[in-house]
Amino acid sequence: MQAIEEHITLEDGNYSEDYGFSESTDNYAFITDKGINEDVVREISKQKGEPEWLLDMRLNAYRVFEGKKTPGWGAELDKIDFNDIYYYLRPSKKPKSNSWDEVPEEIKRTFDRLGIPEAERKFFGGAEIQYDSEVVYSSVKTDLEKQGVIFISTDEAVKKHPEMLRKYFGKVVPPSDNKFAALNTAVWSGGSFIYVPKDIKVSMPLQAYFRINAEKAGQFERTLIIADEGSEVTYIEGCTAPIYLSSSLHAAVVEIVAMKGAHVRYVTVQNWSKNVYNLVTQRAFAYENAHMEWIDANIGSMTNMKYPSVYLKGEGARGEVLSIAIAGKGQIQDTGGKIYHLANNTTSRIVSKSVSKDSGITTYRGLLYVDENASNVKSSVRCDALLLDENARTNTYPYNEVRANDAKVSHEATLGRLGEDQLFYLMSRGLSEDDSVATIVLGFIDPLVKVLPLEYSVELKRLIKLDTSNSIG
Amino acid sequence: MDYNKYKNESKAQFLDSCQESNSIYKRHFLDMGEEVNAAISFADIKESKHAIGSKANNGFDAVITDGDLTYNNTEAISVDDIAEMKDGFYEKMLLSGKGNKLISMINAFSRKVITIEVPSRKHADLKVLFENHKMFSAAVMMIKLNEGSSIDIFELHQSKSAAGSVISIAHVIEVGEHAGGEINILHNEEMHTNIISLFDCSVGKKGSIKANLAYVGGSKTISRNNIKTPGEDSNTQINEVVVGSGQQKFDIYTYMENTQARTSCCSDARAIMAENSRCYIKGFAKVLKGAKKSKSHIKEYGIILDRGAHIDMIPDMSIEESDVDATHLGQTAPISEEMLFYIMSKGLNKTTAQGLVAEEYSSGILSNIKDAEIRKIIAGPIRRKIYRALESDVEKSQQG
């Protein structure tokens, strides 16, 4: 029996090596011990040369993390072994680079293997690429710099913009918010820091590619975006990850502050490998007449729990959450959105489209809160689910809490199944069954895919097509 | 199992369980723990005034006073001491009370079972008055519709008990094959009474049940409807209207389960909340695997008339079968200004105009009642309460 297990492990190793899906942790300059305790937290902070206040925050967050129970209301999370995870890994090569040429060859190869399309490469000049826990590539386009836009790693921001960071860091998502936000605050590493000055409209989307690369490596990036009055910015994060033998944890935190009249669009294309727990806290504060959009496409990961939220704090603020979730065999996509209407004349919209196949489970979980002091609030929530086969499941748990007497709030949900007549029609036109299914799924999610930048909608469509195809599973 | 053991085990279940065990609703439920704990100390007091039941039927076929049958003019209703029940009754009740504080409470403190049984292919038309005078009462009503039978029931629930009293009733309904019924219930208890209403219904093959439930009275009201369709081609419809004012609180939850193929489960709940009232409306549609070609629809609507009122709506679905037609909808909105303007342009004042719209809103539920007389009886207290709340607003604004 042992021989068989060894053979399988060897085969897996060969396969992983051949296809670039495996790298040992040998190539990292620094790795904390597995597991988490105060010493690990202190060590991370020491390695990064952080100021005292940040260490204190990390330690406080660690205590919150220790004190909070694993949430029992969503997907099954009990299997996460917090003692079997590396909380900090730093690549051996130069940690930060200013040009693509300086990025270590080994890391470049990894990105090549990920198949990042040519269309996206052209943006690398303005992108941050996260390789495990450290930003290894960072450059800001000259024109952005001229406009005063700051687009750097959050670690760098600690050193270069400590006052601004201290003012906002942990204020939108405090460590006490939930267990995984606390964990992130304790051990965070990497992520993006963006500041867009007043009235600056960033025409080109700022992008970052993230990936987990080491077995059992946790990824705890921390992103903070501050859009000053009247500014506009689109930030795109895409996640890809190789397949590993054991579970991996991704617990990121994204904090966004959209000042008066600002417009922030945050796009996520999440395609973690199907052994990853993706437990992300994303939250935005939108002030007077600000407009916050979360566009969230969830295809990968084993268990995904993500509910981007918007606190509409200023009069006339607007919040939108557009969410796509695809759950295949063994996947749990527990997604949704939360909107808090805290001021007058605020509006919001949540649109969720989910597709389940095989034993995949999609769950929409949303909260719509209208404060008693918020008058003339308008909000609509729509969630549609598509089941592709007999084993798929879907759940919908919307919470609508309305305290204001003049709020107009609506929630609608529908469930559909893959129509045999639709399939028959498409197949009679010469499409294969897989292509027909993909066509129907793409039609179902089209209203959301349309709002993505072209190159991302192309990539998303490609991913969905692969994901809904029986050959990929 | 003997009676004493059943009672002891029920009490143990009651003490061991929590009121809301479903993690989804932990933040959205009405806690009645204090009221229940205070009231159950009066549970063993047996005397009852039987004020109304003993002297008048007021057109009702039966009067149930403090959980006991005190007037009966029909053969369809009988009453039994729980101490004399047989045929696995205790085991069945204990099973239903496992982990459920509300069911186990009724099991632990009820003494009688009121049974309505309609023989095969027969029809029963019943009007039942529930009166309560005690600080605490627990009643069990079992309704059994045999194959091909049908029933129309109207229940009026009233109270004349002291402030803080807790009235609890469990309906256990078994609908046989091809049987059907309409159950109309008006809760019009005094505003200082707490109400716990449990409605457990199982519908057999090609059977159907329609329940129209109106909640007007009560201080705190907890309603739990548990609807299952173990028979193929069965049909269930739960319609609820809640009218709240003052400090009233309501926690209304309907669980509907499409258990078998070609079943239909529909729920329509509407809340009209005024002053500082609060309402949780929760609906959970579960479609089990194998319930092919089934329908499951949940609709929840709310109107908030005053700034202090609020509504939490949670229309949930969990779908395990792909070949189904399932939707849910939740909507909260104020009364449309355009609609008000139109009505007021016909010469009506604002209060009347608002009242008409709110009344029309509730009539969407009441229109499901086929008997016009019953419809009128239930509409009366709803109308009075809506206008009282609206007039109170006018008074407050004038004083302000």
mmCIF file of C-alpha atoms in Angstrom, chain B residues 143-145 173-181 201-205 207-209:
data_model
loop_
_atom_site.group_PDB
_atom_site.id
_atom_site.type_symbol
_atom_site.label_atom_id
_atom_site.label_comp_id
_atom_site.label_asym_id
_atom_site.label_seq_id
_atom_site.Cartn_x
_atom_site.Cartn_y
_atom_site.Cartn_z
ATOM 1 C CA ILE B 143 -56.382 18.139 11.976
ATOM 2 C CA LYS B 144 -56.633 14.960 9.995
ATOM 3 C CA LEU B 145 -58.123 14.952 6.535
ATOM 4 C CA ILE B 173 -52.183 18.881 10.036
ATOM 5 C CA GLU B 174 -52.185 15.714 7.992
ATOM 6 C CA VAL B 175 -53.717 15.966 4.572
ATOM 7 C CA GLY B 176 -54.467 12.602 3.023
ATOM 8 C CA GLU B 177 -54.455 11.620 -0.628
ATOM 9 C CA HIS B 178 -56.763 13.728 -2.768
ATOM 10 C CA ALA B 179 -57.852 15.619 0.338
ATOM 11 C CA GLY B 180 -57.876 19.387 0.554
ATOM 12 C CA GLY B 181 -58.575 22.243 2.845
ATOM 13 C CA CYS B 201 -48.497 20.470 7.770
ATOM 14 C CA SER B 202 -47.862 17.395 5.691
ATOM 15 C CA VAL B 203 -49.708 16.926 2.423
ATOM 16 C CA GLY B 204 -50.290 13.567 0.769
ATOM 17 C CA LYS B 205 -50.501 12.615 -2.877
ATOM 18 C CA GLY B 207 -53.679 16.672 -1.686
ATOM 19 C CA SER B 208 -53.798 20.402 -1.193
ATOM 20 C CA ILE B 209 -53.839 22.904 1.605
#
